[in-house]
PDB file of C-alpha atoms and ligand atoms in Angstrom:
ATOM      1  CA  MET A   1      -4.197 -11.119  17.652  1.00  0.00           C
ATOM      2  CA  LYS A   2      -6.419  -8.148  16.847  1.00  0.00           C
ATOM      3  CA  PRO A   3      -6.543  -7.208  13.167  1.00  0.00           C
ATOM      4  CA  MET A   4      -4.861  -3.944  12.140  1.00  0.00           C
ATOM      5  CA  ILE A   5      -7.552  -3.241   9.564  1.00  0.00           C
ATOM      6  CA  GLU A   6     -11.155  -4.385   9.573  1.00  0.00           C
ATOM      7  CA  VAL A   7     -13.443  -3.573   6.673  1.00  0.00           C
ATOM      8  CA  GLU A   8     -17.037  -4.583   7.133  1.00  0.00           C
ATOM      9  CA  ASP A   9     -19.773  -4.615   4.501  1.00  0.00           C
ATOM     10  CA  LEU A  10     -18.329  -1.567   2.738  1.00  0.00           C
ATOM     11  CA  TYR A  11     -20.376   0.029  -0.024  1.00  0.00           C
ATOM     12  CA  SER A  12     -18.891   2.811  -2.111  1.00  0.00           C
ATOM     13  CA  THR A  13     -20.202   4.938  -4.949  1.00  0.00           C
ATOM     14  CA  TYR A  14     -18.919   7.323  -7.566  1.00  0.00           C
ATOM     15  CA  GLY A  15     -21.982   9.410  -8.391  1.00  0.00           C
ATOM     16  CA  ASP A  16     -24.788   6.882  -8.408  1.00  0.00           C
ATOM     17  CA  ARG A  17     -22.620   3.942  -9.501  1.00  0.00           C
ATOM     18  CA  PHE A  18     -21.659   1.422  -6.831  1.00  0.00           C
ATOM     19  CA  VAL A  19     -18.054   0.288  -7.079  1.00  0.00           C
ATOM     20  CA  LEU A  20     -17.677  -1.611  -3.816  1.00  0.00           C
ATOM     21  CA  GLN A  21     -20.723  -3.634  -2.881  1.00  0.00           C
ATOM     22  CA  GLY A  22     -20.319  -5.178   0.517  1.00  0.00           C
ATOM     23  CA  VAL A  23     -16.565  -5.636   0.923  1.00  0.00           C
ATOM     24  CA  THR A  24     -15.568  -7.404   4.123  1.00  0.00           C
ATOM     25  CA  MET A  25     -11.920  -8.167   4.841  1.00  0.00           C
ATOM     26  CA  GLN A  26      -9.299  -8.011   7.545  1.00  0.00           C
ATOM     27  CA  VAL A  27      -5.575  -7.392   7.605  1.00  0.00           C
ATOM     28  CA  CYS A  28      -3.627  -8.866  10.526  1.00  0.00           C
ATOM     29  CA  ALA A  29      -0.638  -7.311  12.241  1.00  0.00           C
ATOM     30  CA  HIS A  30       2.700  -7.940  10.523  1.00  0.00           C
ATOM     31  CA  GLU A  31       1.308  -9.660   7.484  1.00  0.00           C
ATOM     32  CA  ILE A  32       1.759  -8.844   3.813  1.00  0.00           C
ATOM     33  CA  MET A  33      -1.729  -8.787   2.360  1.00  0.00           C
ATOM     34  CA  THR A  34      -1.992  -8.532  -1.408  1.00  0.00           C
ATOM     35  CA  ILE A  35      -5.143  -7.241  -3.050  1.00  0.00           C
ATOM     36  CA  VAL A  36      -5.810  -8.498  -6.553  1.00  0.00           C
ATOM     37  CA  GLY A  37      -8.622  -8.238  -9.084  1.00  0.00           C
ATOM     38  CA  GLY A  38      -9.303  -7.026 -12.618  1.00  0.00           C
ATOM     39  CA  SER A  39      -8.604  -3.484 -13.729  1.00  0.00           C
ATOM     40  CA  GLY A  40     -11.353  -1.163 -12.520  1.00  0.00           C
ATOM     41  CA  CYS A  41     -12.698  -3.571  -9.892  1.00  0.00           C
ATOM     42  CA  GLY A  42     -12.101  -1.114  -7.070  1.00  0.00           C
ATOM     43  CA  LYS A  43      -8.702  -1.948  -5.524  1.00  0.00           C
ATOM     44  CA  THR A  44      -7.476   1.650  -5.404  1.00  0.00           C
ATOM     45  CA  THR A  45     -10.900   2.789  -4.236  1.00  0.00           C
ATOM     46  CA  LEU A  46     -10.736   0.314  -1.349  1.00  0.00           C
ATOM     47  CA  LEU A  47      -7.292   1.574  -0.295  1.00  0.00           C
ATOM     48  CA  LYS A  48      -8.495   5.162  -0.407  1.00  0.00           C
ATOM     49  CA  HIS A  49     -11.383   4.257   1.880  1.00  0.00           C
ATOM     50  CA  ILE A  50      -9.094   2.530   4.341  1.00  0.00           C
ATOM     51  CA  ILE A  51      -6.883   5.599   4.618  1.00  0.00           C
ATOM     52  CA  GLY A  52      -9.911   7.844   4.974  1.00  0.00           C
ATOM     53  CA  LEU A  53      -9.645   9.732   1.686  1.00  0.00           C
ATOM     54  CA  TYR A  54     -13.181   8.708   0.766  1.00  0.00           C
ATOM     55  CA  THR A  55     -16.297   8.410   2.877  1.00  0.00           C
ATOM     56  CA  PRO A  56     -18.221   5.210   2.260  1.00  0.00           C
ATOM     57  CA  HIS A  57     -21.852   5.016   1.291  1.00  0.00           C
ATOM     58  CA  SER A  58     -22.248   2.527   4.129  1.00  0.00           C
ATOM     59  CA  GLY A  59     -20.250   0.007   6.091  1.00  0.00           C
ATOM     60  CA  ARG A  60     -17.531   0.212   8.702  1.00  0.00           C
ATOM     61  CA  ILE A  61     -13.755   0.543   8.706  1.00  0.00           C
ATOM     62  CA  ARG A  62     -11.618   0.097  11.777  1.00  0.00           C
ATOM     63  CA  LEU A  63      -7.947   1.001  11.719  1.00  0.00           C
ATOM     64  CA  PHE A  64      -5.858  -0.176  14.687  1.00  0.00           C
ATOM     65  CA  GLY A  65      -9.172  -1.146  16.275  1.00  0.00           C
ATOM     66  CA  ARG A  66     -10.562   2.405  16.042  1.00  0.00           C
ATOM     67  CA  GLU A  67     -13.775   3.122  14.212  1.00  0.00           C
ATOM     68  CA  MET A  68     -12.957   5.590  11.440  1.00  0.00           C
ATOM     69  CA  LEU A  69     -16.378   6.937  10.583  1.00  0.00           C
ATOM     70  CA  GLY A  70     -17.276   9.871  12.749  1.00  0.00           C
ATOM     71  CA  MET A  71     -13.777  10.108  14.188  1.00  0.00           C
ATOM     72  CA  ASP A  72     -12.753  13.686  15.046  1.00  0.00           C
ATOM     73  CA  GLU A  73     -10.014  15.338  12.996  1.00  0.00           C
ATOM     74  CA  ALA A  74      -7.348  15.278  15.702  1.00  0.00           C
ATOM     75  CA  GLU A  75      -7.707  11.547  16.253  1.00  0.00           C
ATOM     76  CA  PHE A  76      -7.879  10.916  12.539  1.00  0.00           C
ATOM     77  CA  GLY A  77      -4.678  12.934  11.977  1.00  0.00           C
ATOM     78  CA  ALA A  78      -2.878  11.005  14.712  1.00  0.00           C
ATOM     79  CA  LEU A  79      -4.005   7.720  13.192  1.00  0.00           C
ATOM     80  CA  LEU A  80      -2.846   8.700   9.714  1.00  0.00           C
ATOM     81  CA  LYS A  81       0.656   9.413  10.977  1.00  0.00           C
ATOM     82  CA  GLN A  82       0.971   5.688  11.559  1.00  0.00           C
ATOM     83  CA  VAL A  83       0.147   4.917   7.952  1.00  0.00           C
ATOM     84  CA  GLY A  84       2.452   5.196   4.935  1.00  0.00           C
ATOM     85  CA  VAL A  85       1.158   5.282   1.385  1.00  0.00           C
ATOM     86  CA  MET A  86       2.783   4.737  -1.967  1.00  0.00           C
ATOM     87  CA  PHE A  87       0.079   5.743  -4.441  1.00  0.00           C
ATOM     88  CA  GLN A  88      -0.444   4.063  -7.804  1.00  0.00           C
ATOM     89  CA  TYR A  89       0.595   7.126  -9.758  1.00  0.00           C
ATOM     90  CA  GLY A  90       2.185   8.886  -6.819  1.00  0.00           C
ATOM     91  CA  ALA A  91       4.851  11.126  -8.219  1.00  0.00           C
ATOM     92  CA  LEU A  92       7.793  12.787  -6.588  1.00  0.00           C
ATOM     93  CA  LEU A  93       7.984  16.547  -6.985  1.00  0.00           C
ATOM     94  CA  ASN A  94      10.445  17.235  -9.783  1.00  0.00           C
ATOM     95  CA  SER A  95      11.463  20.627  -8.421  1.00  0.00           C
ATOM     96  CA  LEU A  96      12.736  19.103  -5.168  1.00  0.00           C
ATOM     97  CA  THR A  97      15.713  16.801  -4.651  1.00  0.00           C
ATOM     98  CA  VAL A  98      15.130  13.214  -3.558  1.00  0.00           C
ATOM     99  CA  GLY A  99      16.203  14.171  -0.036  1.00  0.00           C
ATOM    100  CA  GLU A 100      13.728  17.054   0.039  1.00  0.00           C
ATOM    101  CA  ASN A 101      10.943  14.874  -1.358  1.00  0.00           C
ATOM    102  CA  VAL A 102      11.477  12.243   1.307  1.00  0.00           C
ATOM    103  CA  ALA A 103      11.667  14.936   4.012  1.00  0.00           C
ATOM    104  CA  LEU A 104       8.256  16.404   3.110  1.00  0.00           C
ATOM    105  CA  PRO A 105       6.044  14.264   5.401  1.00  0.00           C
ATOM    106  CA  LEU A 106       8.330  14.975   8.369  1.00  0.00           C
ATOM    107  CA  GLN A 107       8.285  18.695   7.639  1.00  0.00           C
ATOM    108  CA  MET A 108       4.508  18.670   7.319  1.00  0.00           C
ATOM    109  CA  HIS A 109       3.629  16.486  10.294  1.00  0.00           C
ATOM    110  CA  THR A 110       6.363  17.026  12.884  1.00  0.00           C
ATOM    111  CA  ASP A 111       8.221  19.957  14.366  1.00  0.00           C
ATOM    112  CA  LEU A 112      11.586  18.214  14.332  1.00  0.00           C
ATOM    113  CA  PRO A 113      14.578  20.432  13.486  1.00  0.00           C
ATOM    114  CA  ASP A 114      15.809  20.201   9.890  1.00  0.00           C
ATOM    115  CA  ALA A 115      19.136  18.644  10.902  1.00  0.00           C
ATOM    116  CA  LEU A 116      17.313  15.720  12.511  1.00  0.00           C
ATOM    117  CA  ILE A 117      14.839  15.461   9.643  1.00  0.00           C
ATOM    118  CA  PHE A 118      17.643  15.092   7.122  1.00  0.00           C
ATOM    119  CA  LYS A 119      19.377  12.543   9.331  1.00  0.00           C
ATOM    120  CA  ILE A 120      16.195  10.454   9.284  1.00  0.00           C
ATOM    121  CA  VAL A 121      15.896  10.969   5.522  1.00  0.00           C
ATOM    122  CA  ARG A 122      19.424   9.639   4.999  1.00  0.00           C
ATOM    123  CA  LEU A 123      18.600   6.584   7.099  1.00  0.00           C
ATOM    124  CA  LYS A 124      15.522   5.865   5.023  1.00  0.00           C
ATOM    125  CA  LEU A 125      17.386   6.371   1.765  1.00  0.00           C
ATOM    126  CA  HIS A 126      19.982   3.921   3.053  1.00  0.00           C
ATOM    127  CA  LEU A 127      17.210   1.432   3.831  1.00  0.00           C
ATOM    128  CA  VAL A 128      16.009   1.532   0.219  1.00  0.00           C
ATOM    129  CA  GLU A 129      19.600   1.518  -1.052  1.00  0.00           C
ATOM    130  CA  LEU A 130      19.537   5.010  -2.471  1.00  0.00           C
ATOM    131  CA  ASP A 131      22.259   6.642  -0.361  1.00  0.00           C
ATOM    132  CA  HIS A 132      23.782   8.252  -3.420  1.00  0.00           C
ATOM    133  CA  ALA A 133      20.534   9.851  -4.603  1.00  0.00           C
ATOM    134  CA  PHE A 134      20.045  12.389  -1.805  1.00  0.00           C
ATOM    135  CA  ASP A 135      20.928  15.412  -3.946  1.00  0.00           C
ATOM    136  CA  LEU A 136      19.562  14.154  -7.255  1.00  0.00           C
ATOM    137  CA  TYR A 137      16.322  15.406  -8.803  1.00  0.00           C
ATOM    138  CA  PRO A 138      13.623  12.867  -9.770  1.00  0.00           C
ATOM    139  CA  PRO A 139      14.172  13.273 -13.547  1.00  0.00           C
ATOM    140  CA  GLU A 140      17.771  12.154 -12.946  1.00  0.00           C
ATOM    141  CA  LEU A 141      16.611   8.813 -11.536  1.00  0.00           C
ATOM    142  CA  SER A 142      15.834   5.546 -13.300  1.00  0.00           C
ATOM    143  CA  GLY A 143      12.300   4.109 -13.014  1.00  0.00           C
ATOM    144  CA  GLY A 144      13.328   1.669 -10.299  1.00  0.00           C
ATOM    145  CA  MET A 145      15.148   4.364  -8.334  1.00  0.00           C
ATOM    146  CA  ARG A 146      12.083   6.605  -8.495  1.00  0.00           C
ATOM    147  CA  LYS A 147       9.938   3.850  -7.009  1.00  0.00           C
ATOM    148  CA  ARG A 148      12.460   3.305  -4.239  1.00  0.00           C
ATOM    149  CA  ALA A 149      12.536   7.026  -3.500  1.00  0.00           C
ATOM    150  CA  ALA A 150       8.722   7.014  -3.312  1.00  0.00           C
ATOM    151  CA  LEU A 151       8.983   4.045  -0.961  1.00  0.00           C
ATOM    152  CA  ALA A 152      11.447   5.944   1.238  1.00  0.00           C
ATOM    153  CA  ARG A 153       8.987   8.840   1.399  1.00  0.00           C
ATOM    154  CA  ALA A 154       6.147   6.458   2.316  1.00  0.00           C
ATOM    155  CA  ILE A 155       8.088   5.015   5.261  1.00  0.00           C
ATOM    156  CA  VAL A 156       9.808   8.166   6.506  1.00  0.00           C
ATOM    157  CA  MET A 157       7.364   8.511   9.427  1.00  0.00           C
ATOM    158  CA  ASP A 158       7.945   4.877  10.497  1.00  0.00           C
ATOM    159  CA  PRO A 159       4.379   3.795   9.736  1.00  0.00           C
ATOM    160  CA  LYS A 160       2.915   0.683  11.312  1.00  0.00           C
ATOM    161  CA  ILE A 161       1.039  -0.019   8.091  1.00  0.00           C
ATOM    162  CA  LEU A 162       2.346   0.584   4.586  1.00  0.00           C
ATOM    163  CA  PHE A 163      -0.035   0.728   1.625  1.00  0.00           C
ATOM    164  CA  CYS A 164       1.466   0.223  -1.827  1.00  0.00           C
ATOM    165  CA  ASP A 165      -0.666   0.499  -4.935  1.00  0.00           C
ATOM    166  CA  GLU A 166       1.026  -1.294  -7.841  1.00  0.00           C
ATOM    167  CA  PRO A 167       4.568  -0.395  -6.738  1.00  0.00           C
ATOM    168  CA  CYS A 168       6.096  -2.466  -9.536  1.00  0.00           C
ATOM    169  CA  ALA A 169       3.934  -1.194 -12.399  1.00  0.00           C
ATOM    170  CA  GLY A 170       6.079  -0.406 -15.399  1.00  0.00           C
ATOM    171  CA  LEU A 171       9.203  -2.030 -13.954  1.00  0.00           C
ATOM    172  CA  ASP A 172      11.020  -4.933 -15.541  1.00  0.00           C
ATOM    173  CA  PRO A 173      11.147  -8.222 -13.583  1.00  0.00           C
ATOM    174  CA  MET A 174      14.587  -7.542 -12.073  1.00  0.00           C
ATOM    175  CA  LEU A 175      13.492  -4.164 -10.719  1.00  0.00           C
ATOM    176  CA  SER A 176      10.207  -5.620  -9.464  1.00  0.00           C
ATOM    177  CA  LEU A 177      12.237  -8.214  -7.606  1.00  0.00           C
ATOM    178  CA  GLU A 178      14.204  -5.423  -5.965  1.00  0.00           C
ATOM    179  CA  ILE A 179      11.036  -3.682  -4.758  1.00  0.00           C
ATOM    180  CA  ASP A 180       9.681  -6.988  -3.431  1.00  0.00           C
ATOM    181  CA  ARG A 181      12.937  -7.572  -1.603  1.00  0.00           C
ATOM    182  CA  LEU A 182      12.669  -4.155   0.033  1.00  0.00           C
ATOM    183  CA  LEU A 183       9.053  -4.754   1.031  1.00  0.00           C
ATOM    184  CA  MET A 184      10.026  -8.075   2.605  1.00  0.00           C
ATOM    185  CA  LYS A 185      12.828  -6.325   4.459  1.00  0.00           C
ATOM    186  CA  LEU A 186      10.392  -3.722   5.836  1.00  0.00           C
ATOM    187  CA  ASN A 187       7.998  -6.477   6.825  1.00  0.00           C
ATOM    188  CA  GLN A 188      10.569  -8.701   8.492  1.00  0.00           C
ATOM    189  CA  ALA A 189      13.094  -6.269   9.934  1.00  0.00           C
ATOM    190  CA  LEU A 190      10.692  -3.515  10.955  1.00  0.00           C
ATOM    191  CA  ASN A 191       7.561  -5.606  11.497  1.00  0.00           C
ATOM    192  CA  MET A 192       5.643  -3.385   9.123  1.00  0.00           C
ATOM    193  CA  THR A 193       2.188  -4.547   8.077  1.00  0.00           C
ATOM    194  CA  ILE A 194       1.920  -4.200   4.310  1.00  0.00           C
ATOM    195  CA  VAL A 195      -1.139  -3.948   2.091  1.00  0.00           C
ATOM    196  CA  LEU A 196      -0.061  -4.347  -1.481  1.00  0.00           C
ATOM    197  CA  VAL A 197      -2.195  -3.950  -4.594  1.00  0.00           C
ATOM    198  CA  THR A 198      -0.626  -5.869  -7.433  1.00  0.00           C
ATOM    199  CA  HIS A 199      -1.468  -8.014 -10.406  1.00  0.00           C
ATOM    200  CA  GLU A 200       1.974  -9.594 -10.656  1.00  0.00           C
ATOM    201  CA  LEU A 201       1.763 -13.276  -9.982  1.00  0.00           C
ATOM    202  CA  GLU A 202       5.482 -13.698  -9.442  1.00  0.00           C
ATOM    203  CA  SER A 203       5.448 -10.975  -6.872  1.00  0.00           C
ATOM    204  CA  ILE A 204       2.478 -12.529  -5.086  1.00  0.00           C
ATOM    205  CA  ARG A 205       4.184 -15.912  -4.951  1.00  0.00           C
ATOM    206  CA  ARG A 206       7.304 -14.295  -3.544  1.00  0.00           C
ATOM    207  CA  ILE A 207       5.919 -12.127  -0.823  1.00  0.00           C
ATOM    208  CA  ALA A 208       2.194 -12.545  -0.121  1.00  0.00           C
ATOM    209  CA  HIS A 209       1.185 -14.020   3.205  1.00  0.00           C
ATOM    210  CA  ARG A 210      -2.447 -13.720   2.216  1.00  0.00           C
ATOM    211  CA  ILE A 211      -4.414 -12.656  -0.833  1.00  0.00           C
ATOM    212  CA  THR A 212      -7.742 -10.903  -1.182  1.00  0.00           C
ATOM    213  CA  MET A 213      -9.398 -10.988  -4.581  1.00  0.00           C
ATOM    214  CA  LEU A 214     -12.035  -8.422  -5.441  1.00  0.00           C
ATOM    215  CA  ASP A 215     -14.590  -9.211  -8.077  1.00  0.00           C
ATOM    216  CA  ALA A 216     -17.807  -7.406  -8.980  1.00  0.00           C
ATOM    217  CA  GLY A 217     -17.445  -5.111  -5.990  1.00  0.00           C
ATOM    218  CA  LYS A 218     -17.141  -7.947  -3.490  1.00  0.00           C
ATOM    219  CA  VAL A 219     -14.449 -10.119  -1.942  1.00  0.00           C
ATOM    220  CA  LEU A 220     -14.329 -13.300  -3.975  1.00  0.00           C
ATOM    221  CA  PHE A 221     -11.595 -14.849  -1.858  1.00  0.00           C
ATOM    222  CA  SER A 222      -9.371 -14.023   1.091  1.00  0.00           C
ATOM    223  CA  GLY A 223      -6.770 -16.466   2.341  1.00  0.00           C
ATOM    224  CA  THR A 224      -3.281 -17.886   1.888  1.00  0.00           C
ATOM    225  CA  LEU A 225      -1.654 -18.769  -1.408  1.00  0.00           C
ATOM    226  CA  GLU A 226      -2.140 -22.495  -0.745  1.00  0.00           C
ATOM    227  CA  GLU A 227      -5.807 -21.914   0.059  1.00  0.00           C
ATOM    228  CA  ALA A 228      -6.143 -19.799  -3.085  1.00  0.00           C
ATOM    229  CA  GLU A 229      -4.691 -22.485  -5.317  1.00  0.00           C
ATOM    230  CA  ARG A 230      -7.078 -25.140  -4.070  1.00  0.00           C
ATOM    231  CA  SER A 231     -10.064 -22.862  -3.538  1.00  0.00           C
ATOM    232  CA  GLY A 232     -11.992 -24.341  -6.435  1.00  0.00           C
ATOM    233  CA  ILE A 233     -13.003 -20.800  -7.413  1.00  0.00           C
ATOM    234  CA  ARG A 234     -12.691 -20.479 -11.192  1.00  0.00           C
ATOM    235  CA  ARG A 235     -11.546 -16.851 -11.255  1.00  0.00           C
ATOM    236  CA  MET A 236      -8.862 -17.655  -8.696  1.00  0.00           C
ATOM    237  CA  GLU A 237      -7.652 -20.666 -10.650  1.00  0.00           C
ATOM    238  CA  GLU A 238      -7.538 -18.621 -13.843  1.00  0.00           C
ATOM    239  CA  PHE A 239      -5.559 -15.951 -12.068  1.00  0.00           C
ATOM    240  CA  PHE A 240      -3.001 -18.405 -10.734  1.00  0.00           C
ATOM    241  CA  LEU A 241      -2.730 -20.343 -13.959  1.00  0.00           C
ATOM    242  CA  LYS A 242      -2.537 -17.438 -16.363  1.00  0.00           C
ATOM    243  CA  GLY A 243      -2.083 -14.383 -14.202  1.00  0.00           C
ATOM    244  CA  GLU A 244      -5.401 -12.996 -15.363  1.00  0.00           C
ATOM    245  CA  GLY A 245      -6.612 -10.694 -12.629  1.00  0.00           C
TER     246      GLY A 245
HETATM  247  N1  ATP B   1     -12.611   9.611  -8.983  1.00  0.00           N
HETATM  248  C1  ATP B   1     -13.416   8.810  -9.655  1.00  0.00           C
HETATM  249  N2  ATP B   1     -14.594   9.249 -10.164  1.00  0.00           N
HETATM  250  C2  ATP B   1     -15.438   8.436 -10.824  1.00  0.00           C
HETATM  251  N3  ATP B   1     -15.204   7.126 -11.034  1.00  0.00           N
HETATM  252  C3  ATP B   1     -14.059   6.620 -10.550  1.00  0.00           C
HETATM  253  C4  ATP B   1     -13.094   7.428  -9.847  1.00  0.00           C
HETATM  254  N4  ATP B   1     -12.054   6.645  -9.478  1.00  0.00           N
HETATM  255  C5  ATP B   1     -12.329   5.419  -9.940  1.00  0.00           C
HETATM  256  N5  ATP B   1     -13.520   5.398 -10.581  1.00  0.00           N
HETATM  257  C6  ATP B   1     -14.148   4.217 -11.191  1.00  0.00           C
HETATM  258  O1  ATP B   1     -14.331   3.249 -10.171  1.00  0.00           O
HETATM  259  C7  ATP B   1     -13.980   1.949 -10.631  1.00  0.00           C
HETATM  260  C8  ATP B   1     -12.884   1.395  -9.741  1.00  0.00           C
HETATM  261  O2  ATP B   1     -11.719   2.172  -9.888  1.00  0.00           O
HETATM  262  P1  ATP B   1     -10.370   1.837  -9.139  1.00  0.00           P
HETATM  263  O3  ATP B   1      -9.402   2.891  -9.494  1.00  0.00           O
HETATM  264  O4  ATP B   1     -10.659   1.619  -7.697  1.00  0.00           O
HETATM  265  O5  ATP B   1      -9.997   0.432  -9.815  1.00  0.00           O
HETATM  266  P2  ATP B   1      -8.677  -0.473  -9.676  1.00  0.00           P
HETATM  267  O6  ATP B   1      -9.150  -1.838  -9.275  1.00  0.00           O
HETATM  268  O7  ATP B   1      -7.701   0.201  -8.803  1.00  0.00           O
HETATM  269  O8  ATP B   1      -8.156  -0.543 -11.190  1.00  0.00           O
HETATM  270  P3  ATP B   1      -6.647  -0.630 -11.784  1.00  0.00           P
HETATM  271  O9  ATP B   1      -6.202  -2.055 -11.591  1.00  0.00           O
HETATM  272  O10 ATP B   1      -6.812  -0.290 -13.219  1.00  0.00           O
HETATM  273  O11 ATP B   1      -5.804   0.353 -11.028  1.00  0.00           O
HETATM  274  C9  ATP B   1     -13.573   2.105 -12.085  1.00  0.00           C
HETATM  275  O12 ATP B   1     -14.675   1.774 -12.880  1.00  0.00           O
HETATM  276  C10 ATP B   1     -13.262   3.579 -12.234  1.00  0.00           C
HETATM  277  O13 ATP B   1     -13.571   4.039 -13.513  1.00  0.00           O
HETATM  278 MG1   MG B   2      -5.863   1.010  -9.126  1.00  0.00          MG
END
């Protein structure tokens, strides 16, 4: 099966400092790939490259088999419609209701009539078990509800690939479990490919099909949980023993 995402020898800089230094990895269709690594190692940067927010110093990225560098805007826009993103600090707009927040991508990227848009929004809110929150404003939601609303917004366009950057950060274990359960549902019921940045070992054990660990700007390991645990790589063993990313 052709990979959904192929990153090849990716170098990335902020100013003159290299953050990614030759990252090569692939994400297959319908898998849940988790990306782990210490704080500041470049996980968010990598995601932003894959969704085309940053231009690399060098290297190649293919999304759905299409070369992203040099792609014209129309093709790039069409490609991005098939991608959903839940950013690390991605906030909902407090001045809009949950329903309006979730509707935003549809209003921006489609010309569907409002009645249909809000029908789709209700379906997505149902999927993340937030039916009752349609008319609430973000400050009226609990932390876990806010994350689920952000998840609903990320999937409202029915993306083939969903990127989630630390979706459980700041949530207690029960609420993290809920988010994991929803991600598994999206993966299994809707065949969504998921790229998940996380440092939560429990979460990884629950839902990861494969793991990629970044270290010093490179991929230290990419493979299944079983392969990770017997990789013989010290940093990997430390991570799985103590949860030290
Ligand atoms: N916009 C930016 N301008 C300059 N430097 C940046 C910028 N964004 C990130 N960096 C730097 O690049 C490095 C990688 O950052 P990145 O956010 O990708 O790390 P991360 O692995 O996602 O970390 P965390 O686990 O804390 O979220 C860090 O040293 C960070 O300070
Ligand atoms: Mg980050």
